[in-house]
Coordinates of C-alpha atoms in Angstrom, one line a residue:
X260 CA 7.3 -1.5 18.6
X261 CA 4.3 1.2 19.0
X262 CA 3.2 2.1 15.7
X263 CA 0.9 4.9 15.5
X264 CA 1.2 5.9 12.0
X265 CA 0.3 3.9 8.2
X266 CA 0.0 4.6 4.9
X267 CA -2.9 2.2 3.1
X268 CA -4.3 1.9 -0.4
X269 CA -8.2 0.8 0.1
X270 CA -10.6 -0.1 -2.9
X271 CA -14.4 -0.3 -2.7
X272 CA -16.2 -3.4 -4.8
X273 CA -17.7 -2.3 -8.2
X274 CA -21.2 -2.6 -8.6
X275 CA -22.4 -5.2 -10.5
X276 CA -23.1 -4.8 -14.5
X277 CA -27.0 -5.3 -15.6
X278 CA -28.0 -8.3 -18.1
X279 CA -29.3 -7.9 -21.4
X280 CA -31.3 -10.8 -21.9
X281 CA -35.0 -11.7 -23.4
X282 CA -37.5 -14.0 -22.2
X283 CA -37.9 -16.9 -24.2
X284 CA -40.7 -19.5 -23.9
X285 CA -42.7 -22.0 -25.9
X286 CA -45.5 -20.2 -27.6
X287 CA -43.7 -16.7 -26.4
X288 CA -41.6 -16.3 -29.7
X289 CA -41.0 -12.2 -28.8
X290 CA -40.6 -11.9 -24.8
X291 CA -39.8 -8.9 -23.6
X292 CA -36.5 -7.6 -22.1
X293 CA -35.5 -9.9 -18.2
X294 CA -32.4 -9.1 -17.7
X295 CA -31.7 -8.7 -14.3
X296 CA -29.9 -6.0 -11.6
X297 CA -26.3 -6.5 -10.5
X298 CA -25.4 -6.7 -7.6
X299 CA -23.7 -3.7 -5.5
X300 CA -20.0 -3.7 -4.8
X301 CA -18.4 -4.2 -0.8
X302 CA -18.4 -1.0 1.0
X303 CA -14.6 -0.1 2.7
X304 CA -15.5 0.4 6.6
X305 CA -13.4 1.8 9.3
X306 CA -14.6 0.4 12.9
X307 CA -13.0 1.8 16.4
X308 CA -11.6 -1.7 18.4
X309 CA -11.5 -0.8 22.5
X310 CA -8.7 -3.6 22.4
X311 CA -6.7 -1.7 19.9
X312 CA -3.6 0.4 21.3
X313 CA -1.7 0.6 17.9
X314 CA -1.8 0.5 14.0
X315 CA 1.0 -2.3 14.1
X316 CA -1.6 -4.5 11.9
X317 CA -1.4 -2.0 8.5
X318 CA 2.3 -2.1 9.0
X319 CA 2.6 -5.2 6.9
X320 CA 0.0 -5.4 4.7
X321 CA -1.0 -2.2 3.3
X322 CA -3.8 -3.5 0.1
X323 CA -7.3 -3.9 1.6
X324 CA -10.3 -4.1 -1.2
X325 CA -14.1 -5.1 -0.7
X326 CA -15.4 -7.4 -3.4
X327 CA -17.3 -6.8 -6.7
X328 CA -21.5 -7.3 -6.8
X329 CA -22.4 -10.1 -9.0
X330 CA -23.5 -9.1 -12.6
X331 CA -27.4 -9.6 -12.9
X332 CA -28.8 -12.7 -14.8
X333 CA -31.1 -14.0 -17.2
X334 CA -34.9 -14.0 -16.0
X335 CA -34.8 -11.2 -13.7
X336 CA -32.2 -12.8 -11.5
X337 CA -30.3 -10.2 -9.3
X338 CA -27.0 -10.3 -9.0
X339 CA -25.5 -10.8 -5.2
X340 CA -24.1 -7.8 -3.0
X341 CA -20.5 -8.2 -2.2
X342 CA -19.6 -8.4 1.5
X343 CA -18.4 -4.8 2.8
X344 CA -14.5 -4.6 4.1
X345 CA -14.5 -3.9 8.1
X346 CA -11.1 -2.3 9.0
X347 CA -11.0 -2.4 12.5
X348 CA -8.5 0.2 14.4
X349 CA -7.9 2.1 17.9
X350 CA -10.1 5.2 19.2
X351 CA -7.8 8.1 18.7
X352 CA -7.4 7.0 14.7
X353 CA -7.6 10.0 12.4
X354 CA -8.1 9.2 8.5
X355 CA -6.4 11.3 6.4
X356 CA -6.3 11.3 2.2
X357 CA -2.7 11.0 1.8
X358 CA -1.4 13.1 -0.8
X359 CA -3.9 16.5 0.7
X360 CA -3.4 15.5 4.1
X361 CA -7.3 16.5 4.8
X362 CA -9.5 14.6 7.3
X363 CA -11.4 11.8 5.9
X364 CA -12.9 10.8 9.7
X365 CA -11.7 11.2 12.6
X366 CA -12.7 7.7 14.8
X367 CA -13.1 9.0 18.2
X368 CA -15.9 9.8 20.5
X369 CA -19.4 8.5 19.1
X370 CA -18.0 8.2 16.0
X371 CA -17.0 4.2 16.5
X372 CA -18.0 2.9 12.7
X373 CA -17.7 5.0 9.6
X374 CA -18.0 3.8 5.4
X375 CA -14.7 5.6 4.1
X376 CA -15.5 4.2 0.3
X377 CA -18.9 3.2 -0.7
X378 CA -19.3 0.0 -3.1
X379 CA -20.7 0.8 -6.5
X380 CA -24.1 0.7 -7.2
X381 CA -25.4 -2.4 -9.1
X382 CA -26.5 -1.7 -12.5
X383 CA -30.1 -2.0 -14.1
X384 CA -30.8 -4.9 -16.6
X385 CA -32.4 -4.1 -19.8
X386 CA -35.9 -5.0 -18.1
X387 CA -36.0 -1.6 -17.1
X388 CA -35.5 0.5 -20.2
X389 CA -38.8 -0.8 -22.2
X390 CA -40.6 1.9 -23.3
X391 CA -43.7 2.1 -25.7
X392 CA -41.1 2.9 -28.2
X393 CA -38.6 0.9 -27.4
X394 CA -39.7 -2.3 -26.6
X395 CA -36.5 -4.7 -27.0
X396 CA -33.8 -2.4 -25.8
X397 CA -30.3 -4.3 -26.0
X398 CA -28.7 -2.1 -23.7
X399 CA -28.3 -2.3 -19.7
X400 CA -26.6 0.0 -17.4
X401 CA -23.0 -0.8 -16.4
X402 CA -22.4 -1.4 -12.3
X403 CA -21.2 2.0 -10.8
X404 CA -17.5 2.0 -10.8
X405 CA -15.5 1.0 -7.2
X406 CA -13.7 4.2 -5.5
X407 CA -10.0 3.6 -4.6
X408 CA -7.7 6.3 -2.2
X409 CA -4.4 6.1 -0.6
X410 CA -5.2 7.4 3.4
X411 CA -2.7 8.1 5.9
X412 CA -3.8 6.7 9.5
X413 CA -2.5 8.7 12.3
X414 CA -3.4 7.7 16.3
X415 CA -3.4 10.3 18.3
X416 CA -4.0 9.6 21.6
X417 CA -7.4 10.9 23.6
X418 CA -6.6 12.4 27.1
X419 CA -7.9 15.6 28.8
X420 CA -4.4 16.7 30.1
X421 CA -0.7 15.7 28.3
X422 CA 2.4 15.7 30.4
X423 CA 5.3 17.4 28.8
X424 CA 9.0 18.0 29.0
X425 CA 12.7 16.7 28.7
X426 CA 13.8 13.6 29.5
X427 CA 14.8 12.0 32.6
X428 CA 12.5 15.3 34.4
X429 CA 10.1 12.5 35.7
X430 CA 7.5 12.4 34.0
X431 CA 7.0 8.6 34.0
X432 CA 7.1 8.4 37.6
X433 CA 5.0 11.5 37.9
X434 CA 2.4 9.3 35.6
X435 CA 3.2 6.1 37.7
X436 CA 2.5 7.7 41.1
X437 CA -0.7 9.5 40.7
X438 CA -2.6 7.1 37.7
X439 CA -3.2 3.6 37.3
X440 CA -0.6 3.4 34.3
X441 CA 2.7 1.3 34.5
X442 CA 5.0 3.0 32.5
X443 CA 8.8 1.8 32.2
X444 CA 10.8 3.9 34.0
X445 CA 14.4 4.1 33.8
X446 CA 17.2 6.9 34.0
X447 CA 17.6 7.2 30.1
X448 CA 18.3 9.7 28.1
X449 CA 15.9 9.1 24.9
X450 CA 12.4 10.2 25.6
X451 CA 9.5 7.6 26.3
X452 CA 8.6 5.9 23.1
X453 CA 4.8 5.5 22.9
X454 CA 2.4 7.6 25.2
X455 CA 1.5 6.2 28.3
X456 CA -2.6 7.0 29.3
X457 CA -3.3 7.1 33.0
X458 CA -6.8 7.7 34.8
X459 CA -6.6 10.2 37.7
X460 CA -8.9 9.3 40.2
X461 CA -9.5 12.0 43.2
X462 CA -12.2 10.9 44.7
X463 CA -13.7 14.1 46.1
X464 CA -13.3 15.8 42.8
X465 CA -13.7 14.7 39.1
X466 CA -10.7 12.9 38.1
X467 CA -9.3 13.0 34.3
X468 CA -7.3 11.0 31.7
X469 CA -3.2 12.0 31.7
X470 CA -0.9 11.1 28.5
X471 CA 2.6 10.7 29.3
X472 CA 3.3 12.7 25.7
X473 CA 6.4 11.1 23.4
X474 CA 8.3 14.3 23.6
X475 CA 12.0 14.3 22.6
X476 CA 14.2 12.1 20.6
X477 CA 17.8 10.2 21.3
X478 CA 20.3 12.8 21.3
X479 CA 17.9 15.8 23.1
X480 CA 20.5 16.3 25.7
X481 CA 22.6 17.6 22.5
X482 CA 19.8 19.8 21.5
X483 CA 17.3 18.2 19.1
X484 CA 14.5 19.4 18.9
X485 CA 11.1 18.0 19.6
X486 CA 9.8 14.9 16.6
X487 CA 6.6 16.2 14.8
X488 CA 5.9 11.7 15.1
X489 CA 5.9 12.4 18.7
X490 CA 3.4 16.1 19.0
X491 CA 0.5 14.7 17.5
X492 CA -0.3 13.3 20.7
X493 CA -0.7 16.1 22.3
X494 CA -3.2 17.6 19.7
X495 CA -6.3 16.2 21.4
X496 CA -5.2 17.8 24.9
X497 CA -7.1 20.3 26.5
X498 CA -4.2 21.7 28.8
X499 CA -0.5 20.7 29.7
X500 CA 1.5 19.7 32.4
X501 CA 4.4 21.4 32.3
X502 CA 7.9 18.9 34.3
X503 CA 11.1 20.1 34.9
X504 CA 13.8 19.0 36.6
X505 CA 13.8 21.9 39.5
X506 CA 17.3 20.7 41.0
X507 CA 18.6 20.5 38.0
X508 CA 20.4 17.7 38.5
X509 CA 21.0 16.7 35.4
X510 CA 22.8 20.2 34.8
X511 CA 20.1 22.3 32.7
X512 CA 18.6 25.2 33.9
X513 CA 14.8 24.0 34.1
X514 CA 13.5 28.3 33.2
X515 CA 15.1 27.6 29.8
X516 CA 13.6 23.8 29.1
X517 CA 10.3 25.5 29.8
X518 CA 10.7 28.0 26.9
X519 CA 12.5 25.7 24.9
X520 CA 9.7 23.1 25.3
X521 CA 7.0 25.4 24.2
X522 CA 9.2 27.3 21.4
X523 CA 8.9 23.2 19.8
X524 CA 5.0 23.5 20.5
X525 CA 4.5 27.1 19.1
X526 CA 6.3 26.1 15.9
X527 CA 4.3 22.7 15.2
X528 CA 0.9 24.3 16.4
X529 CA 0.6 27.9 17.7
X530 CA -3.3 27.0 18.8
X531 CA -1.5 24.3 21.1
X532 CA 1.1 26.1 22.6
X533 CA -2.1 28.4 23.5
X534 CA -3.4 26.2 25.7
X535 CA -3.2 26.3 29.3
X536 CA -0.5 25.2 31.4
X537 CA 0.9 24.4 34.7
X538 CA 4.4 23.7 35.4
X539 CA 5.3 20.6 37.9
X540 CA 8.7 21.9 39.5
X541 CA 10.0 17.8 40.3
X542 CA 12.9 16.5 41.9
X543 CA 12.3 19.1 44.9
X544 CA 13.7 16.6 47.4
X545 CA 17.3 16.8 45.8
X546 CA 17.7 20.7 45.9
X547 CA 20.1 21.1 48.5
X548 CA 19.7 24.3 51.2
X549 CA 22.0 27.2 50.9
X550 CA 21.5 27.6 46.5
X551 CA 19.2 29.9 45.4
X552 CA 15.8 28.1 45.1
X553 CA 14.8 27.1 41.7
X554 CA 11.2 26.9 42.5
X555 CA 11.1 31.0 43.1
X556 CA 12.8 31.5 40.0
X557 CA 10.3 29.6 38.2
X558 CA 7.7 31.2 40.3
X559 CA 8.8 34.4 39.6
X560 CA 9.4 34.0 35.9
X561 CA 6.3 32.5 35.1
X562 CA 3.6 32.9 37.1
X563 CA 3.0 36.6 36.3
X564 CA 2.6 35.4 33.1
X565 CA -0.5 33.0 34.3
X566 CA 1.6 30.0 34.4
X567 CA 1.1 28.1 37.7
X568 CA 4.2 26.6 39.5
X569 CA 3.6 23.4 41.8
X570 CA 6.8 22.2 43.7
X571 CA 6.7 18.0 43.7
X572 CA 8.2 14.9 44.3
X573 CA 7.5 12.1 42.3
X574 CA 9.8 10.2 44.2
X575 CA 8.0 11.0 47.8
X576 CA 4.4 12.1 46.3
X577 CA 5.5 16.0 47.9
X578 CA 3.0 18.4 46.2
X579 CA 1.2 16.1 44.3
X580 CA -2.5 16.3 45.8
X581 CA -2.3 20.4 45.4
X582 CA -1.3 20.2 41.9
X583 CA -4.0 17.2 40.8
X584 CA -6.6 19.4 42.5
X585 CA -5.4 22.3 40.6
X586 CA -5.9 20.9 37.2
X587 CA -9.0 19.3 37.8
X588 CA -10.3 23.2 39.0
X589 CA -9.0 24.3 35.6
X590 CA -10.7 21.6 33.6
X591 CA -13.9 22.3 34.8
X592 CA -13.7 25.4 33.5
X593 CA -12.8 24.3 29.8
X594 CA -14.6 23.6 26.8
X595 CA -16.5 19.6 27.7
X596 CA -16.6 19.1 24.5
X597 CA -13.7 16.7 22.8
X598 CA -10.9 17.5 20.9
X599 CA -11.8 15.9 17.7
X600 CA -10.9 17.3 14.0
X601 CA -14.1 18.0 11.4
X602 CA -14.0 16.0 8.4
X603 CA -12.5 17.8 5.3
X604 CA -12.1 15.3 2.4
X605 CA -15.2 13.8 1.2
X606 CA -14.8 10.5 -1.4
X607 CA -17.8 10.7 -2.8
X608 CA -17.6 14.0 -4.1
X609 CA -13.7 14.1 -5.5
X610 CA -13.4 10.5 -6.6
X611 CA -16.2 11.3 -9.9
X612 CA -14.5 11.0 -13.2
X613 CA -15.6 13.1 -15.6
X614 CA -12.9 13.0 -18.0
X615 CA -13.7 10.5 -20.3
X616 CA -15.2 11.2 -24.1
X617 CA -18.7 11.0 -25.2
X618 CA -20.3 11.8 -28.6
X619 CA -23.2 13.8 -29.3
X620 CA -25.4 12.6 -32.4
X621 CA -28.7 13.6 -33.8
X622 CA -31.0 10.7 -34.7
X623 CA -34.0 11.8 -36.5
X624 CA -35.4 14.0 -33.4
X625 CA -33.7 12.5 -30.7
X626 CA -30.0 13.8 -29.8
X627 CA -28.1 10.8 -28.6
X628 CA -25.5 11.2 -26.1
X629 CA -23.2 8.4 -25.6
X630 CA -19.8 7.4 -24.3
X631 CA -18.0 5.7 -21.5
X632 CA -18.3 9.4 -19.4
X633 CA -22.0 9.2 -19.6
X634 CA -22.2 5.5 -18.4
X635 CA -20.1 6.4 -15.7
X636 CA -22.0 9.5 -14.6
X637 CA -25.1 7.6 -14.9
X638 CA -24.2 4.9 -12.6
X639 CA -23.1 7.5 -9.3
X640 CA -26.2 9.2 -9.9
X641 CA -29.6 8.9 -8.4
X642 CA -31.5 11.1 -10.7
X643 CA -34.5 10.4 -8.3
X644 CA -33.0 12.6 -5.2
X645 CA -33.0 16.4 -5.3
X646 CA -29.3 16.4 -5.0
X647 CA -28.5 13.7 -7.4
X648 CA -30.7 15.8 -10.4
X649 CA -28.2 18.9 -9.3
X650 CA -25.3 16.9 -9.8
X651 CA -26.9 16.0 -12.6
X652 CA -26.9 19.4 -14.1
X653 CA -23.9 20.5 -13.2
X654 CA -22.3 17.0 -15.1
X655 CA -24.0 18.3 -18.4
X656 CA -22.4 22.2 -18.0
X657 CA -18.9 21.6 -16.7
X658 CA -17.9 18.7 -19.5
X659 CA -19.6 20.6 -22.2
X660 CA -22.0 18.6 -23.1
X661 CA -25.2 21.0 -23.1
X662 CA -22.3 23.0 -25.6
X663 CA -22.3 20.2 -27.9
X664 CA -25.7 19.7 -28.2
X665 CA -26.6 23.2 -28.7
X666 CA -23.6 22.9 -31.2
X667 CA -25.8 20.4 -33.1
X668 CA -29.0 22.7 -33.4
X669 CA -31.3 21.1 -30.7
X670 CA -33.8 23.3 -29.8
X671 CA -35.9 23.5 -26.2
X672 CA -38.5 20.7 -25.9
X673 CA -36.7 18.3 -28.3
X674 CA -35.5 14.6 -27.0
X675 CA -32.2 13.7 -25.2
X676 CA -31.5 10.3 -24.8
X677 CA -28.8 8.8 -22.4
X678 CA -28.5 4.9 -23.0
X679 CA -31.8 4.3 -20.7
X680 CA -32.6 7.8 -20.1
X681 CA -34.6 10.3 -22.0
X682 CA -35.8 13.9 -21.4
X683 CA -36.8 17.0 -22.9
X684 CA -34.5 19.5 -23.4
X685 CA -35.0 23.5 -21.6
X686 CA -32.3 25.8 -21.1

């Protein structure tokens, strides 16, 4: 079965905790501090597979976490990184944080490899905390915690123009005739169930990539209503196809699918139903002489309203050239650029913690901050980048710890210390 959609839980390694250790040799009774680095944790990595054309592999097993870094060792001895996690899946694959429902990555186009969940930095062993007043510190920093999200994968399929319509209108043959793609075709009334891509080639003129769109649902001919599983596919389209049944020969009147079809579209996406459109009048070859010809009444209801109508037969290939011709004229004039969706979730920044207790103390004239919060802080940080220092800052205001300390008297230009930091205080 085509599975285009998953729900995953994925873990990043922790980082690696740093050693306290001391070095101790024959006639060096009081070595200084060797405790090495850990190691950093396995990085979570979404890759694009060409040979991917569904999700079905996250279908079964839905846990996927990188490995820890190795805590650091005695005599400076770093611990190991942890291999990253490579979760290969098809182009088209959007990542989405599942309870918001915003865009982690979207794994189309040039973006082929992306690192959803970085692995935790390793922490520092005591060897790095010596100063000329503390010169045996017993302390090392803890590795920087793994990041863990539930993500919602969606595939939605990449093609320049999306067929659309009822049923049994034709569009698998339509799809058959004038692509490479071999779709099943069948006089059914369910609706195709996983979108058949086709390359257009014209020769003369710049072909495109077709998507026989997953439209309606068993029971349409009763009047449901087009699946939400089934639109995303058309969500990376730049314009629309539009098939009816012109002879209606399977007793609907094809002006009222067209409206119906794009009341579904204007009600899951109003930009989409925007979009342009022509409609493919099909099954030309079976309206009979004498009635009152279908193809003017789409003409006429339609095409003053910018819609272009193409009589065809996908059965004898009637009409076809004129309409291929036609669309690739009107993609030429569209946007180049692919449909792809801006990331709007960003791990790093929403999976801090910053809710865990610390203590402030005053220790002849040093204030002492310490806790499990601070540990944690210190280990996502890079107080040596201009960003990391504003982060920084910003940590201190919002959990109240410059309140506390100015709570316990300290004054500008006296001594913070954080575990293995220390700095002057100024407001």
């Amino acid at each position: 079965m085509f599975a285009d959609r998953a729900k995953i839980f994925i873990r990043s390694g922790k980082g690696g905790d740093g050693h306290v250790s001391f070095r101790r040799e024959l006639y060096v009774p009081n070595g200084g501090p060797d405790g090495g680095d850990g190691g950093r944790g396995g990085d979570v990595i979404f890759e694009v597979d060409k040979g991917l054309n569904t999700l079905q592999d996250y279908r079964h097993k839905r846990k996927f976490a990188a490995k820890d870094g190795e805590p650091g060792g005695k005599r400076r001895c770093h611990g190991a990184d942890a291999d990253d996690i490579v979760l290969k899946v098809p182009e088209g694959t959007v990542i989405k944080e599942a309870e918001s429902d915003k865009v982690i990555a979207d794994m189309s186009g040039e973006n082929s490899r992306q690192v959803i969940l970085k692995g935790g930095r390793g922490g520092l062993g005591n060897q790095h905390f010596a100063t000329a007043t503390m010169q045996i510190p017993k302390y090392a920093q803890p590795g920087q915690p793994s990041q863990e999200l539930w993500v919602k994968l969606e595939l939605k399929v990449i093609a320049d123009v999306g067929l659309i319509g009822f049923p049994n209108v034709g569009k698998s043959t339509f799809l058959s005739r004038v692509t490479n793609a071999q779709p099943k075709i069948a006089n059914y009334h369910f609706t195709t169930l996983n979108p058949n891509l086709g390359v257009v080639d014209l020769g003369d003129a710049k072909g495109f990539v077709i998507a026989d769109i997953p439209g309606l649902i068993e029971g349409a001919s009763e009047g449901v209503g087009l699946g939400h599983e089934f639109l995303r596919h058309i969500e990376r389209t730049k314009m629309m196809i539009h098939v009816v049944d012109a002879a209606g020969s399977e007793g609907r009147d094809p002006v009222e699918d067209v409206y119906k079809i794009n009341q579904e579209l204007e009600a899951y996406n109003p930009e989409i139903a925007s979009r342009p459109q022509v409609i493919a009048a099909n099954k030309t070859d079976l309206i009979y002489e004498g009635d009152e010809n279908p193809v003017d009444r789409l003409k006429k209801e339609f095409e003053p309203k910018g819609i272009k109508v193409f009589p065809i037969s996908g059965v004898s290939g009637r009409g076809m050239k004129e309409l291929l011709y036609y669309v690739s004229e009107q993609l030429s004039n569209l946007n180049q650029e692919p449909v792809t969706f801006e990331q709007e979730y960003f791990p790093e920044d929403e999976l801090i913690y910053i809710d865990l207790p610390f203590t402030v103390e005053k220790e002849k004239d040093v204030y002492v901050v310490e806790g499990p919060k601070i540990e944690k802080m210190l280990g996502y940080t890079n107080l040596d980048s201009e960003k990391g220092f504003a982060f920084f800052q910003k940590f201190l205001k919002d959990t109240g710890i410059l309140d506390e300390l100015e709570a316990a008297g300290i004054q500008e230009g006296d001594t913070v210390r954080m575990y293995g930091l220390q700095f002057d205080y100024y407001k």
